[in-house]
Structures are given as structure tokens and as C-alpha cells.
mmCIF file of C-alpha atoms in Angstrom:
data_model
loop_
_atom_site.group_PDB
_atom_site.id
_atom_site.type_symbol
_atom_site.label_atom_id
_atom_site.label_comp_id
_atom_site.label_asym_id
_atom_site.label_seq_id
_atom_site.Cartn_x
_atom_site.Cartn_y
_atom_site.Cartn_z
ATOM 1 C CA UNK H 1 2.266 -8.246 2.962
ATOM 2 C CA UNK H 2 2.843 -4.567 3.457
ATOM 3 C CA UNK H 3 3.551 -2.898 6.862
ATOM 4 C CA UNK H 4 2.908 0.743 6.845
ATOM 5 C CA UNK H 5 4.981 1.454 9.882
ATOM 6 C CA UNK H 6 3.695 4.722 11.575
ATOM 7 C CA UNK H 7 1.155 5.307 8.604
ATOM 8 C CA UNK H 8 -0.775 7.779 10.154
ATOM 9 C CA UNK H 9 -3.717 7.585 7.776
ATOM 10 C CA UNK H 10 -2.876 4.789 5.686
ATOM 11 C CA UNK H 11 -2.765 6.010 2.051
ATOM 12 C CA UNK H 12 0.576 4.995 1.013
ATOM 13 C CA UNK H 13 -0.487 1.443 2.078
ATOM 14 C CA UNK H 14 -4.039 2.217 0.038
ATOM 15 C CA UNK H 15 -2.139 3.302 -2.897
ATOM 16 C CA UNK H 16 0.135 0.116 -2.549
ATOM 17 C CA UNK H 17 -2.791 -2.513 -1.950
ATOM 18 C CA UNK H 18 -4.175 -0.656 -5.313
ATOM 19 C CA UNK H 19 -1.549 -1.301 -7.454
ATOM 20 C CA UNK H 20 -0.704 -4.812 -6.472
ATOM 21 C CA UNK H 21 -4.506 -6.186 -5.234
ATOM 22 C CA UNK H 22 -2.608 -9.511 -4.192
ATOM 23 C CA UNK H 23 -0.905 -8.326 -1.387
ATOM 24 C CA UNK H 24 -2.690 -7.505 2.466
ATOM 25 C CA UNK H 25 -1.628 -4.485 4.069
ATOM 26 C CA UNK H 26 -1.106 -3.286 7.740
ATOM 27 C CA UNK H 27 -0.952 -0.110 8.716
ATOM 28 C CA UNK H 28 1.000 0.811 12.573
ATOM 29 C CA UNK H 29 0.709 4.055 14.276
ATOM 30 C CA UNK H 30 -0.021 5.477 17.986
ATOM 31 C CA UNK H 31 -3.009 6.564 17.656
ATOM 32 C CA UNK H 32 -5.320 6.268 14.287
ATOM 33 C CA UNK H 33 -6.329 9.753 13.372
ATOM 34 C CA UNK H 34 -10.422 10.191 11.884
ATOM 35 C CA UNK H 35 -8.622 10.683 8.288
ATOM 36 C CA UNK H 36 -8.223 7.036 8.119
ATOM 37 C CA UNK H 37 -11.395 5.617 8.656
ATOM 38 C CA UNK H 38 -12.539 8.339 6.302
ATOM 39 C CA UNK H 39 -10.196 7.045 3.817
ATOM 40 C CA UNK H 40 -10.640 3.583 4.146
ATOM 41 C CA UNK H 41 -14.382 3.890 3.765
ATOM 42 C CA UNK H 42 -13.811 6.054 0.528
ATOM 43 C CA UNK H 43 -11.068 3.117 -0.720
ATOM 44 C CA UNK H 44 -13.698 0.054 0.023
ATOM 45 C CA UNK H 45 -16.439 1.823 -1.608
ATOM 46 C CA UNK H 46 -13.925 2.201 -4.924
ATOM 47 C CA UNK H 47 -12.165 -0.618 -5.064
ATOM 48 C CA UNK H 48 -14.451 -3.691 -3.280
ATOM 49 C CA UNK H 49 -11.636 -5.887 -3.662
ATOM 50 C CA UNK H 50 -9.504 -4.461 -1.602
ATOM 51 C CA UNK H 51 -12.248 -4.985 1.603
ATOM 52 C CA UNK H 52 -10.589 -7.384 3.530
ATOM 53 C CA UNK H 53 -6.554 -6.668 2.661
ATOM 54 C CA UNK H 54 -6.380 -3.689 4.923
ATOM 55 C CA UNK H 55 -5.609 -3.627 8.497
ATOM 56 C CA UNK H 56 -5.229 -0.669 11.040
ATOM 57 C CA UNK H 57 -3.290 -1.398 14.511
ATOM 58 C CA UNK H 58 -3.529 0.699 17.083
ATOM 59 C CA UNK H 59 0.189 0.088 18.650
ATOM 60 C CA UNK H 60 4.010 0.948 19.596
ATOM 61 C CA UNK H 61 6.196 -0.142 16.957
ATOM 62 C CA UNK H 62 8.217 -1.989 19.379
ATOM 63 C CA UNK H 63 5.924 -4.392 19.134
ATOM 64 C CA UNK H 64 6.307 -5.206 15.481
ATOM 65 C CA UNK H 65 7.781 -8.416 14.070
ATOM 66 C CA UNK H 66 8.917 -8.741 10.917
ATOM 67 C CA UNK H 67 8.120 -11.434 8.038
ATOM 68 C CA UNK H 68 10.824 -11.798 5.288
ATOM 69 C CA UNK H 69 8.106 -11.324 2.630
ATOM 70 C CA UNK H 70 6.694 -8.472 4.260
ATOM 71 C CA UNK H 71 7.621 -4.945 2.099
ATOM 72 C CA UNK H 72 8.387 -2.313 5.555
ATOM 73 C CA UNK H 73 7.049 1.567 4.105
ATOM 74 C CA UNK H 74 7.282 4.064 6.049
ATOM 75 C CA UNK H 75 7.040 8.100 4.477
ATOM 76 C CA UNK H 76 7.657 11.328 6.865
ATOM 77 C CA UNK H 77 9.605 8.688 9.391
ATOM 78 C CA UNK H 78 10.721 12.080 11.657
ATOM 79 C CA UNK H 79 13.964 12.458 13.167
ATOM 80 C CA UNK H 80 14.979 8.911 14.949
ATOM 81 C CA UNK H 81 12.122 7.019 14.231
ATOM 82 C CA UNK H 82 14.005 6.588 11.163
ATOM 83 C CA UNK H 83 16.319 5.263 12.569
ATOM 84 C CA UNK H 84 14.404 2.807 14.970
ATOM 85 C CA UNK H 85 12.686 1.393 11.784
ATOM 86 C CA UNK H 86 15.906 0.586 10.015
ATOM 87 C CA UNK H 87 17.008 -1.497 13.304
ATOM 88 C CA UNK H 88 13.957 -3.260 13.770
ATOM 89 C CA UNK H 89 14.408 -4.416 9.983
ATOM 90 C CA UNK H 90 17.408 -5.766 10.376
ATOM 91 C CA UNK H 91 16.723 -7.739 13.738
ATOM 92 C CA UNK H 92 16.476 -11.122 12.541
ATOM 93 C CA UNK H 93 15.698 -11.630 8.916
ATOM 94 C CA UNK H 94 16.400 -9.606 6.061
ATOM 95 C CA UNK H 95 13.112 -7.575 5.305
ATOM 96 C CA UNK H 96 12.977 -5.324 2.565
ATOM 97 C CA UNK H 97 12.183 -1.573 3.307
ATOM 98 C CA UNK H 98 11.709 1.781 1.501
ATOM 99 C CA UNK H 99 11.978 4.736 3.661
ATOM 100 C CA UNK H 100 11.415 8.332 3.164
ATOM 101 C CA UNK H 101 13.308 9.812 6.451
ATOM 102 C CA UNK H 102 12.326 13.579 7.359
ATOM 103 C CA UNK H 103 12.379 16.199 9.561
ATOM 104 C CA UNK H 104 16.352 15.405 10.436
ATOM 105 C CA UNK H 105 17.170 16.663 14.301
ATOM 106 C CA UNK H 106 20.909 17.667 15.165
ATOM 107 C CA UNK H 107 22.318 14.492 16.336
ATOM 108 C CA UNK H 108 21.736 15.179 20.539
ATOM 109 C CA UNK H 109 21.454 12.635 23.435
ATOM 110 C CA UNK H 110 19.395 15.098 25.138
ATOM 111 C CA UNK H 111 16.569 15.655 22.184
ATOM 112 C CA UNK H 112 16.207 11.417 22.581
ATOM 113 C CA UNK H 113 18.533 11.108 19.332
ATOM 114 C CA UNK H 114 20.465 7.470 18.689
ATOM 115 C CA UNK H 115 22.128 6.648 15.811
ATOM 116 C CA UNK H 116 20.762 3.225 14.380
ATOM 117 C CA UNK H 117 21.893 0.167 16.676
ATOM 118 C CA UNK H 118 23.689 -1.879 14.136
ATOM 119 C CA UNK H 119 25.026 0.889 12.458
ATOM 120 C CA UNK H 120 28.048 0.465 15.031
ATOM 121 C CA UNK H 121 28.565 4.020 15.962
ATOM 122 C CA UNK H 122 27.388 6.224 19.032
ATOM 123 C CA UNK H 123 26.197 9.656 19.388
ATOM 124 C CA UNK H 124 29.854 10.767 19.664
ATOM 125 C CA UNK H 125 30.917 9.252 16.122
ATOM 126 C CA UNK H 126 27.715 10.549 14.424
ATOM 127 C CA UNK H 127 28.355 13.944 15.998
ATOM 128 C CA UNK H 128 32.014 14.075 14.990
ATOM 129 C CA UNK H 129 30.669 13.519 11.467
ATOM 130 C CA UNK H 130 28.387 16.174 11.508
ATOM 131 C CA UNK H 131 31.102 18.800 12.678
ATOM 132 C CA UNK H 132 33.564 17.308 10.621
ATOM 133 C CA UNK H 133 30.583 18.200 7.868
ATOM 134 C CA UNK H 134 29.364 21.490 9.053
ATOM 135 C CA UNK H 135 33.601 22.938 9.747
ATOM 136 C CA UNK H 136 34.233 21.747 5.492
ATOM 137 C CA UNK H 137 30.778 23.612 4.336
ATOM 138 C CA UNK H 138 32.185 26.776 6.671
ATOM 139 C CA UNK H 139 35.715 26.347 4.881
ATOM 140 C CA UNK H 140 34.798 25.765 1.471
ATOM 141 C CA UNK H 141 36.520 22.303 1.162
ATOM 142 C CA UNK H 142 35.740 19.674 -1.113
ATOM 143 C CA UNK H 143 34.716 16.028 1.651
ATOM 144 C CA UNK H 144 32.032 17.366 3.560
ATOM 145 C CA UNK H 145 28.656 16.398 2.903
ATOM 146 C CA UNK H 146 25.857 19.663 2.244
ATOM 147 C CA UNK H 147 23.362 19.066 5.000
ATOM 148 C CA UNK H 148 22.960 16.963 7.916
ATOM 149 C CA UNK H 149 20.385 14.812 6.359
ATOM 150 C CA UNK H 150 22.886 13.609 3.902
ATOM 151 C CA UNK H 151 25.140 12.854 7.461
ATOM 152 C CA UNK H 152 22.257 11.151 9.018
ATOM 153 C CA UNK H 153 21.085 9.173 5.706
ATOM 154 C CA UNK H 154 24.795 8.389 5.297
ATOM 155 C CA UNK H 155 25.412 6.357 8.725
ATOM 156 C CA UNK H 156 21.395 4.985 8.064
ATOM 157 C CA UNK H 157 22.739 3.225 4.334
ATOM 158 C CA UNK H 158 25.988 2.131 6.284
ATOM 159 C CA UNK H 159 24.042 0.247 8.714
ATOM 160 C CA UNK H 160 21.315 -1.315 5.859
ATOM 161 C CA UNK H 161 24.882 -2.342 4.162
#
């Protein structure tokens, strides 16, 4: 199975269910937007197979439970719901994810930002990190990562370790 965690339309899980036709997919978001009906209509009507191995569920991803044979996909996972998604893959069994994080978001309390659960740090840690980043770009020394996303994707590959 393939969970398409805050798919939005659905076509990485179409593109998925089209190269491996064994598998089901499910797609979770919020809200479904008209683009994936659209889509799925144009996918069914090219490949007839696929008619009854895609799913769209209209719900919070706190909801979600996780299969070890189910592949977790998520692309454009913005600021923290990144990180949400790599807790809620480690809650129990191990479940195999690929993630494409984006739109990173200064590490801040305020702006609804926590750093992954498991990872074992709070918001102070991760934004120690990120100054301790930020002051070695400023002064030229070699240490400091380039951007905050490499901070943020850092501490997210500590916690899947």
C-alpha cells in the first residue's frame, strides 16, 4: 500500500500506482481540491486497471495509522508538517517513508513550529543550532551548515536514525 499523506491532488500516488499496478494507494489531505477528481477520472479512463487501487480520504492526519508494508510519500510537506509525518512514522512500527520537506519556517514556538517528537530536542536546541549556523555563515567559518533547511533536515535524519 501507498499513503499519500497530505496529497493534495493525488498524482504522486497516480504516478506510483502506475508504475507498480500491484500496489493500492491512499491519498490523505484536509480538504480534496476539484484537481483530483479531475485527475482521477483522466487516470481510470487510461489505465482501467488501476480503477479500484485508488482511494481519496477526506481527513486530519492525526488520524492515520500506519501498516509496516505501507510506503508513507509525502512531496511539498511545508514547514512542520514535515516534521509531524516523520513522528507519526516512527510511532509504533518501522514504516518506510520518502519525504520531500519544503517551504522551511525559522524554528519559532509562536509560528506553531516543533521539532520532531522523537528527535529528542526542543525548540531551544533546534534554535541554538540554527544560530550556531547562521553566526558561522556571518563569520566565514568552516561547521556551519548553508541554510536552515539543511538545520531542519539535519535534526529530521537524526530522529529517522
Amino acid at each position: 500500500r501507498i499513503a499519500d499523506l497530505a496529497g493534495g491532488h493525488g498524482l504522486l500516488s497516480w504516478f506510483l500506482l502506475a508504475l507498480d499496478p500491484k500496489r493500492t494507494a491512499i491519498v490523505v489531505d484536509r480538504c480534496m481540491p476539484n484537481s483530483a477528481v479531475t485527475i482521477s477520472l483522466a487516470m481510470k479512463r487510461h489505465f482501467p486497471n488501476l480503477q479500484d487501487s485508488w482511494t481519496y480520504v477526506v481527513s486530519d492526519l492525526s488520524f492515520v495509522k500506519f501498516h509496516p508494508s505501507t510506503l508513507v510519500v509525502s512531496v511539498h510537506a511545508c514547514g512542520s508538517l514535515s516534521d509531524l509525518l516523520v513522528d507519526l512514522t516512527i510511532q509504533g512500527d518501522t514504516t518506510p517513508i520518502a519525504l520531500v520537506p519544503c517551504c522551511h519556517t525559522q524554528p519559532n514556538a509562536e509560528k506553531g513550529y516543533r521539532p520532531p517528537v522523537y528527535s529528542g530536542m526542543d525548540i531551544k536546541a533546534v534554535e541554538a543550532l540554527v544560530m550556531k549556523s547562521t553566526t558561522a555563515m556571518k563569520n566565514n567559518e568552516g561547521g556551519g551548515s548553508s541554510t536552515l533547511a539543511d538545520v531542519l533536515d539535519g535534526v529530521r535524519t537524526c530522529t529517522l536514525k
